[in-house]
CSV table of C-alpha atoms and ligand atoms in Angstrom, one decimal:
chain,number,residue,atom,x,y,z
A,1,UNK,CA,-11.6,21.3,-4.0
A,2,UNK,CA,-13.8,20.7,-0.9
A,3,UNK,CA,-16.6,23.6,0.4
A,4,UNK,CA,-15.0,24.0,3.7
A,5,UNK,CA,-11.2,23.6,3.7
A,6,UNK,CA,-9.4,24.2,7.3
A,7,UNK,CA,-7.3,22.0,9.3
A,8,UNK,CA,-4.4,20.3,8.1
A,9,UNK,CA,-3.3,18.0,4.9
A,10,UNK,CA,-1.1,14.9,4.9
A,11,UNK,CA,0.9,15.3,1.6
A,12,UNK,CA,2.9,12.6,0.2
A,13,UNK,CA,6.0,14.3,0.3
A,14,UNK,CA,9.0,13.0,-1.9
A,15,UNK,CA,11.1,16.4,-1.5
A,16,UNK,CA,10.7,16.1,-5.6
A,17,UNK,CA,10.1,19.3,-7.4
A,18,UNK,CA,5.9,18.3,-7.1
A,19,UNK,CA,5.7,18.0,-4.0
A,20,UNK,CA,7.7,20.6,-2.9
A,21,UNK,CA,5.3,23.6,-4.6
A,22,UNK,CA,2.5,21.8,-3.6
A,23,UNK,CA,3.2,22.6,0.2
A,24,UNK,CA,3.2,26.5,0.1
A,25,UNK,CA,0.1,25.9,-2.8
A,26,UNK,CA,-2.2,23.9,-0.4
A,27,UNK,CA,-2.2,26.9,1.7
A,28,UNK,CA,-2.1,29.6,-0.5
A,29,UNK,CA,-4.5,28.2,-3.1
A,30,UNK,CA,-7.1,25.7,-1.2
A,31,UNK,CA,-6.8,27.4,1.9
A,32,UNK,CA,-6.0,24.8,4.3
A,33,UNK,CA,-4.1,26.1,7.7
A,34,UNK,CA,-1.0,23.1,8.0
A,35,UNK,CA,0.7,20.9,5.7
A,36,UNK,CA,2.6,17.3,7.1
A,37,UNK,CA,4.7,15.7,4.8
A,38,UNK,CA,4.9,12.0,5.0
A,39,UNK,CA,7.4,9.8,2.9
A,40,UNK,CA,6.9,6.0,3.1
A,41,UNK,CA,9.6,3.9,3.1
A,42,UNK,CA,9.6,1.2,0.4
A,43,UNK,CA,12.6,0.8,-0.2
A,44,UNK,CA,14.1,3.7,-2.3
A,45,UNK,CA,17.7,4.2,-1.6
A,46,UNK,CA,18.7,5.9,1.7
A,47,UNK,CA,19.4,9.3,-0.3
A,48,UNK,CA,16.1,9.8,-1.5
A,49,UNK,CA,15.3,9.9,2.5
A,50,UNK,CA,17.8,12.4,3.2
A,51,UNK,CA,16.4,14.3,0.2
A,52,UNK,CA,13.4,14.1,1.6
A,53,UNK,CA,14.5,15.3,5.4
A,54,UNK,CA,16.3,17.9,4.2
A,55,UNK,CA,13.9,19.7,2.1
A,56,UNK,CA,11.3,19.1,4.7
A,57,UNK,CA,13.2,21.1,7.1
A,58,UNK,CA,13.7,24.0,4.7
A,59,UNK,CA,10.6,24.2,3.8
A,60,UNK,CA,9.4,24.5,7.8
A,61,UNK,CA,7.4,21.2,6.8
A,62,UNK,CA,6.1,18.3,9.8
A,63,UNK,CA,8.3,15.4,8.2
A,64,UNK,CA,7.1,12.0,9.0
A,65,UNK,CA,8.5,8.4,7.7
A,66,UNK,CA,7.0,5.6,7.8
A,67,UNK,CA,9.3,2.4,6.8
A,68,UNK,CA,6.4,0.0,4.8
A,69,UNK,CA,9.4,-2.4,3.4
A,70,UNK,CA,8.0,-5.6,5.1
A,71,UNK,CA,4.2,-4.4,4.1
A,72,UNK,CA,5.4,-4.3,0.6
A,73,UNK,CA,7.6,-7.2,0.8
A,74,UNK,CA,4.4,-9.0,1.6
A,75,UNK,CA,2.4,-8.3,-1.3
A,76,UNK,CA,5.3,-8.6,-4.1
A,77,UNK,CA,5.3,-12.1,-2.7
A,78,UNK,CA,1.2,-12.6,-3.3
A,79,UNK,CA,2.4,-11.1,-6.9
A,80,UNK,CA,5.4,-14.1,-7.3
A,81,UNK,CA,2.2,-16.6,-6.5
A,82,UNK,CA,0.1,-14.8,-9.1
A,83,UNK,CA,3.6,-14.9,-11.6
A,84,UNK,CA,2.4,-10.8,-11.5
A,85,UNK,CA,3.6,-9.1,-14.2
A,86,UNK,CA,1.9,-6.2,-16.7
A,87,UNK,CA,3.3,-5.8,-20.4
A,88,UNK,CA,6.5,-7.4,-18.8
A,89,UNK,CA,6.6,-5.0,-16.2
A,90,UNK,CA,6.5,-6.6,-12.3
A,91,UNK,CA,4.6,-4.0,-11.4
A,92,UNK,CA,7.0,-2.2,-8.8
A,93,UNK,CA,5.4,1.2,-8.6
A,94,UNK,CA,1.8,0.0,-9.1
A,95,UNK,CA,2.0,-2.3,-6.0
A,96,UNK,CA,4.0,0.3,-3.8
A,97,UNK,CA,1.1,2.7,-4.1
A,98,UNK,CA,-1.7,1.0,-2.0
A,99,UNK,CA,0.4,0.3,0.4
A,100,UNK,CA,2.2,4.1,0.7
A,101,UNK,CA,-1.4,5.3,0.4
A,102,UNK,CA,-2.2,3.2,3.4
A,103,UNK,CA,0.6,4.2,5.3
A,104,UNK,CA,-0.1,7.9,4.8
A,105,UNK,CA,-4.1,7.4,5.5
A,106,UNK,CA,-2.7,5.8,9.3
A,107,UNK,CA,-0.6,8.7,9.6
A,108,UNK,CA,-3.1,11.2,8.3
A,109,UNK,CA,-5.8,9.9,10.7
A,110,UNK,CA,-3.3,9.8,13.8
A,111,UNK,CA,-2.4,13.4,13.2
A,112,UNK,CA,-6.4,14.6,13.0
A,113,UNK,CA,-5.8,15.8,9.2
A,114,UNK,CA,-8.9,16.9,7.2
A,115,UNK,CA,-7.4,16.0,4.0
A,116,UNK,CA,-5.0,14.0,1.9
A,117,UNK,CA,-2.7,15.1,-1.2
A,118,UNK,CA,-0.3,14.3,-3.7
A,119,UNK,CA,1.8,15.6,-6.7
A,120,UNK,CA,0.8,13.2,-9.3
A,121,UNK,CA,0.0,14.8,-12.3
A,122,UNK,CA,-3.2,14.1,-14.3
A,123,UNK,CA,-1.5,12.0,-17.1
A,124,UNK,CA,-0.2,9.1,-14.8
A,125,UNK,CA,-1.5,6.0,-13.5
A,126,UNK,CA,-0.2,7.2,-9.4
A,127,UNK,CA,-3.0,9.6,-8.5
A,128,UNK,CA,-5.6,6.5,-9.3
A,129,UNK,CA,-3.7,4.6,-7.4
A,130,UNK,CA,-3.4,6.8,-4.8
A,131,UNK,CA,-7.2,7.9,-4.8
A,132,UNK,CA,-8.4,4.6,-5.0
A,133,UNK,CA,-7.4,4.1,-1.6
A,134,UNK,CA,-8.1,7.4,-0.1
A,135,UNK,CA,-11.6,8.2,-1.7
A,136,UNK,CA,-12.5,5.2,1.0
A,137,UNK,CA,-12.1,7.2,3.9
A,138,UNK,CA,-13.7,10.2,5.1
A,139,UNK,CA,-10.7,12.8,4.3
A,140,UNK,CA,-10.6,15.3,1.2
A,141,UNK,CA,-8.5,14.6,-1.6
A,142,UNK,CA,-6.1,17.0,-2.7
A,143,UNK,CA,-4.4,16.6,-6.2
A,144,UNK,CA,-2.6,19.9,-6.6
A,145,UNK,CA,-1.2,19.4,-9.5
A,146,UNK,CA,-3.5,18.1,-12.0
A,147,UNK,CA,-6.5,20.3,-10.0
A,148,UNK,CA,-4.4,23.7,-10.8
A,149,UNK,CA,-3.1,22.4,-14.0
A,150,UNK,CA,0.7,23.1,-13.6
A,151,UNK,CA,3.5,22.4,-15.6
A,152,UNK,CA,7.2,21.9,-14.9
A,153,UNK,CA,7.7,25.2,-16.1
A,154,UNK,CA,5.5,27.5,-14.1
A,155,UNK,CA,6.4,25.0,-11.3
A,156,UNK,CA,9.9,25.6,-11.6
A,157,UNK,CA,9.2,29.7,-11.8
A,158,UNK,CA,7.2,29.6,-8.6
A,159,UNK,CA,9.8,27.5,-6.9
A,160,UNK,CA,12.2,30.3,-7.8
A,161,UNK,CA,9.8,33.1,-6.9
A,162,UNK,CA,9.2,31.6,-3.2
A,163,UNK,CA,12.6,30.5,-2.9
A,164,UNK,CA,11.9,27.0,-1.9
A,165,UNK,CA,14.9,24.7,-2.3
A,166,UNK,CA,14.6,22.6,-5.4
A,167,UNK,CA,18.0,22.5,-6.1
A,168,UNK,CA,18.7,21.6,-9.7
A,169,UNK,CA,15.1,22.3,-10.4
A,170,UNK,CA,13.9,19.0,-11.9
A,171,UNK,CA,15.9,16.3,-10.4
A,172,UNK,CA,18.1,15.5,-13.3
A,173,UNK,CA,17.6,14.2,-16.7
A,174,UNK,CA,15.3,11.0,-16.0
A,175,UNK,CA,12.2,10.2,-14.0
A,176,UNK,CA,12.7,7.5,-11.5
A,177,UNK,CA,10.9,5.5,-9.6
A,178,UNK,CA,12.6,3.2,-7.1
A,179,UNK,CA,11.6,0.7,-4.4
A,180,UNK,CA,11.9,-2.7,-3.2
A,181,UNK,CA,10.8,-4.6,-6.4
A,182,UNK,CA,11.8,-2.4,-9.7
A,183,UNK,CA,13.5,0.6,-10.3
A,184,UNK,CA,11.8,2.2,-13.5
A,185,UNK,CA,13.1,5.2,-15.6
A,186,UNK,CA,11.5,7.3,-17.3
A,187,UNK,CA,11.3,11.1,-19.5
A,188,UNK,CA,13.8,12.7,-21.9
A,189,UNK,CA,15.0,10.8,-24.5
A,190,UNK,CA,13.3,8.3,-23.5
A,191,UNK,CA,10.1,9.4,-24.7
A,192,UNK,CA,11.3,8.8,-28.0
A,193,UNK,CA,10.8,5.1,-28.4
A,194,UNK,CA,13.4,5.1,-31.7
A,195,UNK,CA,16.1,6.1,-28.9
A,196,UNK,CA,18.1,3.3,-27.9
A,197,UNK,CA,19.3,4.3,-24.4
A,198,UNK,CA,22.8,3.9,-23.1
A,199,UNK,CA,23.7,1.7,-19.9
A,200,UNK,CA,23.6,5.4,-18.0
A,201,UNK,CA,19.9,4.7,-17.5
A,202,UNK,CA,20.7,1.8,-15.5
A,203,UNK,CA,21.9,1.9,-11.9
A,204,UNK,CA,20.7,-1.9,-10.4
A,205,UNK,CA,22.1,-4.1,-13.4
A,206,UNK,CA,25.6,-4.5,-14.5
A,207,UNK,CA,25.5,-5.2,-18.4
A,208,UNK,CA,24.9,-8.5,-19.2
A,209,UNK,CA,28.2,-11.2,-20.1
A,210,UNK,CA,30.3,-9.0,-17.1
A,211,UNK,CA,30.3,-11.6,-14.7
A,212,UNK,CA,30.9,-15.4,-13.9
A,213,UNK,CA,28.0,-17.7,-14.3
A,214,UNK,CA,26.5,-18.3,-10.9
A,215,UNK,CA,23.6,-21.0,-9.7
A,216,UNK,CA,21.5,-19.9,-6.8
A,217,UNK,CA,19.2,-22.2,-5.1
A,218,UNK,CA,15.8,-21.2,-4.1
A,219,UNK,CA,13.0,-22.8,-1.3
A,220,UNK,CA,9.4,-22.3,-1.9
A,221,UNK,CA,6.9,-22.9,0.8
A,222,UNK,CA,3.2,-22.7,-0.3
A,223,UNK,CA,4.0,-20.4,-3.2
A,224,UNK,CA,6.7,-18.0,-1.2
A,225,UNK,CA,9.9,-18.0,-1.4
A,226,UNK,CA,11.5,-18.7,2.1
A,227,UNK,CA,15.0,-19.6,1.7
A,228,UNK,CA,18.0,-18.9,-0.3
A,229,UNK,CA,20.8,-21.7,-0.8
A,230,UNK,CA,19.0,-23.4,1.8
A,231,UNK,CA,19.3,-20.6,4.5
A,232,UNK,CA,15.8,-19.1,5.8
A,233,UNK,CA,15.8,-15.5,4.8
A,234,UNK,CA,13.1,-13.3,5.5
A,235,UNK,CA,11.3,-11.6,1.9
A,236,UNK,CA,12.6,-8.2,2.5
A,237,UNK,CA,16.6,-9.1,3.0
A,238,UNK,CA,15.8,-11.8,0.1
A,239,UNK,CA,14.8,-9.1,-2.8
A,240,UNK,CA,17.4,-6.9,-1.7
A,241,UNK,CA,20.0,-9.5,-1.9
A,242,UNK,CA,19.1,-11.1,-5.1
A,243,UNK,CA,18.9,-7.4,-6.8
A,244,UNK,CA,22.6,-7.2,-6.0
A,245,UNK,CA,23.2,-10.7,-7.1
A,246,UNK,CA,21.5,-11.1,-10.3
A,247,UNK,CA,21.6,-7.3,-10.7
A,248,UNK,CA,25.5,-8.2,-11.5
A,249,UNK,CA,24.4,-10.3,-14.5
A,250,UNK,CA,21.6,-8.1,-16.3
A,251,UNK,CA,19.3,-9.7,-15.1
A,252,UNK,CA,15.8,-7.8,-15.0
A,253,UNK,CA,16.0,-5.4,-17.8
A,254,UNK,CA,13.0,-4.5,-19.8
A,255,UNK,CA,12.5,-1.7,-22.1
A,256,UNK,CA,8.9,-1.6,-22.7
A,257,UNK,CA,5.8,0.3,-24.4
A,258,UNK,CA,3.3,0.5,-21.8
A,259,UNK,CA,-0.6,1.0,-21.8
A,260,UNK,CA,-1.1,3.1,-18.8
A,261,UNK,CA,-4.5,3.2,-17.5
A,262,UNK,CA,-5.7,6.4,-19.2
A,263,UNK,CA,-4.9,4.5,-22.5
A,264,UNK,CA,-1.6,6.8,-23.2
A,265,UNK,CA,1.4,4.7,-24.3
A,266,UNK,CA,4.5,5.1,-22.2
A,267,UNK,CA,8.1,4.6,-23.5
A,268,UNK,CA,9.4,2.7,-19.7
A,269,UNK,CA,12.5,1.2,-19.0
A,270,UNK,CA,12.7,-1.4,-15.8
A,271,UNK,CA,15.3,-3.0,-13.6
A,272,UNK,CA,14.2,-5.6,-11.7
A,273,UNK,CA,16.3,-8.4,-10.7
A,274,UNK,CA,15.1,-10.1,-8.0
A,275,UNK,CA,12.2,-9.8,-9.1
A,276,UNK,CA,12.8,-11.7,-12.6
A,277,UNK,CA,14.5,-14.6,-10.6
A,278,UNK,CA,11.6,-15.1,-8.4
A,279,UNK,CA,9.3,-15.0,-10.6
A,280,UNK,CA,11.0,-17.7,-13.2
A,281,UNK,CA,11.7,-19.3,-10.1
A,282,UNK,CA,8.2,-20.0,-9.3
A,283,UNK,CA,6.6,-21.1,-12.6
A,284,UNK,CA,9.2,-22.7,-12.7
A,285,UNK,CA,8.2,-25.1,-9.7
A,286,UNK,CA,4.5,-24.2,-10.7
A,287,UNK,CA,5.4,-26.3,-14.3
A,288,UNK,CA,6.1,-29.4,-12.1
A,289,UNK,CA,3.5,-29.5,-9.4
A,290,UNK,CA,0.2,-28.0,-11.1
A,291,UNK,CA,-2.0,-29.9,-13.7
A,292,UNK,CA,-2.3,-29.4,-16.8
A,293,UNK,CA,-5.7,-27.4,-16.5
A,294,UNK,CA,-4.6,-25.8,-13.6
A,295,UNK,CA,-1.7,-24.1,-15.3
A,296,UNK,CA,-3.7,-23.3,-17.4
A,297,UNK,CA,-6.5,-22.0,-15.8
A,298,UNK,CA,-4.4,-20.2,-13.5
A,299,UNK,CA,-2.8,-18.4,-16.8
A,300,UNK,CA,-6.1,-16.5,-16.9
A,301,UNK,CA,-6.2,-15.6,-13.2
A,302,UNK,CA,-2.9,-14.3,-13.0
A,303,UNK,CA,-3.0,-12.0,-15.9
A,304,UNK,CA,-6.2,-10.8,-14.0
A,305,UNK,CA,-4.5,-10.5,-11.2
A,306,UNK,CA,-1.8,-8.4,-12.6
A,307,UNK,CA,-3.8,-6.3,-14.3
A,308,UNK,CA,-5.6,-5.8,-10.9
A,309,UNK,CA,-2.1,-4.8,-9.3
A,310,UNK,CA,-1.3,-2.6,-12.0
A,311,UNK,CA,-4.4,-0.5,-11.3
A,312,UNK,CA,-3.8,-0.3,-7.5
A,313,UNK,CA,-7.0,-1.8,-6.6
A,314,UNK,CA,-5.2,-5.0,-4.6
A,315,UNK,CA,-8.3,-4.9,-1.9
A,316,UNK,CA,-10.8,-5.1,-5.1
A,317,UNK,CA,-13.6,-8.0,-4.5
A,318,UNK,CA,-12.5,-9.5,-7.6
A,319,UNK,CA,-8.8,-9.7,-6.5
A,320,UNK,CA,-9.6,-11.1,-3.7
A,321,UNK,CA,-11.7,-14.2,-5.5
A,322,UNK,CA,-8.7,-14.7,-7.6
A,323,UNK,CA,-6.4,-14.8,-4.6
A,324,UNK,CA,-8.9,-17.8,-3.3
A,325,UNK,CA,-7.9,-19.5,-6.6
A,326,UNK,CA,-4.4,-18.9,-6.3
A,327,UNK,CA,-3.7,-19.9,-2.8
A,328,UNK,CA,-5.7,-23.3,-3.2
A,329,UNK,CA,-3.1,-23.9,-6.0
A,330,UNK,CA,-0.1,-22.6,-4.1
A,331,UNK,CA,-0.6,-25.4,-1.3
A,332,UNK,CA,1.4,-27.7,-3.7
A,333,UNK,CA,3.7,-24.8,-4.7
A,334,UNK,CA,6.5,-25.9,-2.2
A,335,UNK,CA,10.1,-27.7,-3.3
A,336,UNK,CA,13.3,-26.3,-4.6
A,337,UNK,CA,14.2,-24.2,-8.1
A,338,UNK,CA,18.0,-23.5,-9.2
A,339,UNK,CA,18.4,-20.9,-11.3
A,340,UNK,CA,21.6,-20.1,-13.1
A,341,UNK,CA,22.5,-16.3,-13.7
A,342,UNK,CA,24.2,-15.1,-16.7
A,343,UNK,CA,24.2,-13.3,-20.0
A,344,UNK,CA,21.1,-11.5,-18.6
A,345,UNK,CA,18.9,-14.4,-17.7
A,346,UNK,CA,18.2,-16.2,-14.8
A,347,UNK,CA,17.2,-19.5,-16.3
A,348,UNK,CA,15.6,-22.5,-13.8
A,349,UNK,CA,17.9,-24.9,-14.6
A,350,UNK,CA,16.7,-27.6,-11.8
A,351,UNK,CA,13.6,-28.2,-9.6
A,352,UNK,CA,12.3,-30.5,-7.1
A,353,UNK,CA,8.9,-31.2,-5.2
A,354,UNK,CA,7.2,-33.8,-3.0
A,355,UNK,CA,4.3,-32.4,-5.1
A,356,UNK,CA,5.6,-33.3,-8.5
A,357,UNK,CA,3.0,-34.2,-10.7
A,358,UNK,CA,5.5,-36.5,-12.9
A,359,UNK,CA,6.3,-40.0,-12.7
A,360,UNK,CA,9.9,-40.8,-14.5
A,361,UNK,CA,9.0,-43.9,-15.1
A,362,UNK,CA,5.6,-43.0,-17.1
A,363,UNK,CA,7.9,-40.5,-18.9
A,364,UNK,CA,10.7,-42.1,-20.0
A,365,UNK,CA,12.1,-43.6,-23.1
A,366,UNK,CA,14.1,-46.8,-21.4
A,367,UNK,CA,11.3,-48.3,-19.0
A,368,UNK,CA,8.2,-50.6,-20.3
A,369,UNK,CA,6.5,-48.4,-17.6
A,370,UNK,CA,3.7,-49.2,-15.6
A,371,UNK,CA,1.6,-46.1,-13.9
A,372,UNK,CA,-2.1,-47.1,-13.2
A,373,UNK,CA,-1.5,-50.5,-15.4
A,374,UNK,CA,-1.3,-48.3,-18.4
A,375,UNK,CA,0.9,-49.9,-21.0
A,376,UNK,CA,2.8,-48.2,-24.1
A,377,UNK,CA,0.5,-50.1,-26.2
A,378,UNK,CA,-2.6,-48.6,-24.6
A,379,UNK,CA,-2.2,-45.6,-26.1
A,380,UNK,CA,-3.2,-47.1,-29.9
A,381,UNK,CA,-7.0,-46.7,-29.4
A,382,UNK,CA,-6.1,-43.2,-28.2
A,383,UNK,CA,-3.8,-42.8,-31.6
A,384,UNK,CA,-6.3,-43.9,-33.5
A,385,UNK,CA,-9.2,-41.5,-32.0
A,386,UNK,CA,-7.1,-38.7,-32.0
A,387,UNK,CA,-7.9,-36.4,-34.6
A,388,UNK,CA,-10.9,-38.6,-35.7
A,389,UNK,CA,-13.5,-35.8,-35.4
A,390,UNK,CA,-11.2,-32.9,-37.7
A,391,UNK,CA,-11.0,-35.8,-40.5
A,392,UNK,CA,-14.3,-36.5,-40.7
A,393,UNK,CA,-15.3,-32.8,-40.8
A,394,UNK,CA,-12.5,-32.4,-43.5
A,395,UNK,CA,-13.6,-35.1,-45.5
A,396,UNK,CA,-17.3,-34.4,-45.2
A,397,UNK,CA,-16.7,-30.5,-46.5
A,398,UNK,CA,-14.5,-32.0,-49.8
A,399,UNK,CA,-17.2,-34.2,-50.0
A,400,UNK,CA,-20.2,-31.1,-50.4
A,401,UNK,CA,-17.3,-29.5,-52.7
A,402,UNK,CA,-17.0,-31.8,-55.0
A,403,UNK,CA,-20.8,-32.6,-55.1
A,404,UNK,CA,-21.1,-28.8,-55.6
A,405,UNK,CA,-18.8,-28.6,-58.6
A,406,UNK,CA,-20.4,-31.3,-59.8
A,407,UNK,CA,-23.3,-30.2,-59.5
A,408,UNK,CA,-22.3,-26.7,-61.3
A,409,UNK,CA,-21.1,-28.4,-64.5
A,410,UNK,CA,-23.9,-30.5,-64.5
A,411,UNK,CA,-26.5,-27.9,-63.8
A,412,UNK,CA,-24.9,-25.4,-66.1
A,413,UNK,CA,-26.1,-27.4,-69.0
A,414,UNK,CA,-29.4,-27.8,-67.6
A,415,UNK,CA,-29.6,-24.7,-66.7
A,416,UNK,CA,-28.6,-23.5,-70.6
A,417,UNK,CA,-31.1,-26.1,-72.1
A,418,UNK,CA,-34.4,-24.8,-70.4
B,501,LIG,N1,4.7,3.2,-15.6
B,501,LIG,C1,4.4,2.9,-14.6
B,501,LIG,C2,3.3,2.7,-13.7
B,501,LIG,O1,2.9,2.9,-13.7
B,501,LIG,C3,5.6,3.3,-13.5
B,501,LIG,C4,6.2,4.6,-13.4
B,501,LIG,C5,7.3,5.2,-12.6
B,501,LIG,N2,7.2,6.6,-12.4
B,501,LIG,C6,8.7,7.5,-12.4
B,501,LIG,N3,8.6,8.5,-12.5
B,501,LIG,N4,9.6,6.7,-13.4
B,501,LIG,O2,3.6,1.5,-12.6
């Protein structure tokens, strides 16, 4: 808590139970004069904004809605360049948090607020991601749920007592977080890792196998998808459209045991059709245009980038340095990829680029190929040398072992006789 609580607090507001109880608590428990609510649009379903708006009205809370979809989509595209996934999760929630935190900070500064607040618990990742951004500002940071040690039961009782608008209390069976890049489902029965969820947990994807096979063509420019089936399309629209199209094929479902930043393992289910299509297509194009060693090294860089993305530290110096490398490699990631959608999969089935590090004649079985004056027979010397050191090492080891065995037999006799 802050030493001089006064003025207005900008609260990250969704209209759910946690952020709703935060509104009176910030005044009652922290002593601030006023609260404003900020909801940031990173592609949640429209009904979430209606709910937030209604709840804000009932609370008499001044409510701001900021559209950050384009900014968020840009970060998703940066993630495509980095083939960004963490333990199989394309980072939807993780990447949205710094975008949301920055948008709220901007409103807070415009409105002359003295503090920022979120409704995250002390167990998750989001508290860390929000605060990593906010603590760079001069404003105070409040985390009422965590700091007051609140439980869901307590919050529900408090809401009932105060007559707060939290109809249904906990907002349904699952805890869901949706944005352009992914829909995450956790909680309730899913907390048991052995529980096999039914189709009811999915909203973006249809059970694989229920749609006719479909192919689509993606055009990339310097690592960024810029056209779908030959038509230029901006990032937000592309993601929305692919979520729809690939979702029908059941593409992009994952069920993982996720290691959170604080060390807790959590069972997470995700839907991310567009992310899966774009990540698969991007990687397919990279496999054509990058050299073997660029690909191998980039895998390590990508993994580190995804880790920073998961941590919500997209502005860290390391992240920026990794991006310099990534950017350099992406100068060649221009071309098209054909992707087939069926049976829950988005499979790259064709790729084409002017930068292809590929010589059909050199790789072909049919031609007596010559590239850089190299002929088939030139491999003979290479084949003789290949594995030379391993063969030598194994031979040496075998010889030493044989000598030792011999010495043990001879030596045994000598020792006995002495
Ligand atoms: N575990 C994910 C992450 O930390 C997403 C959590 C989303 N929250 C939810 N209530 N489903 O990025």
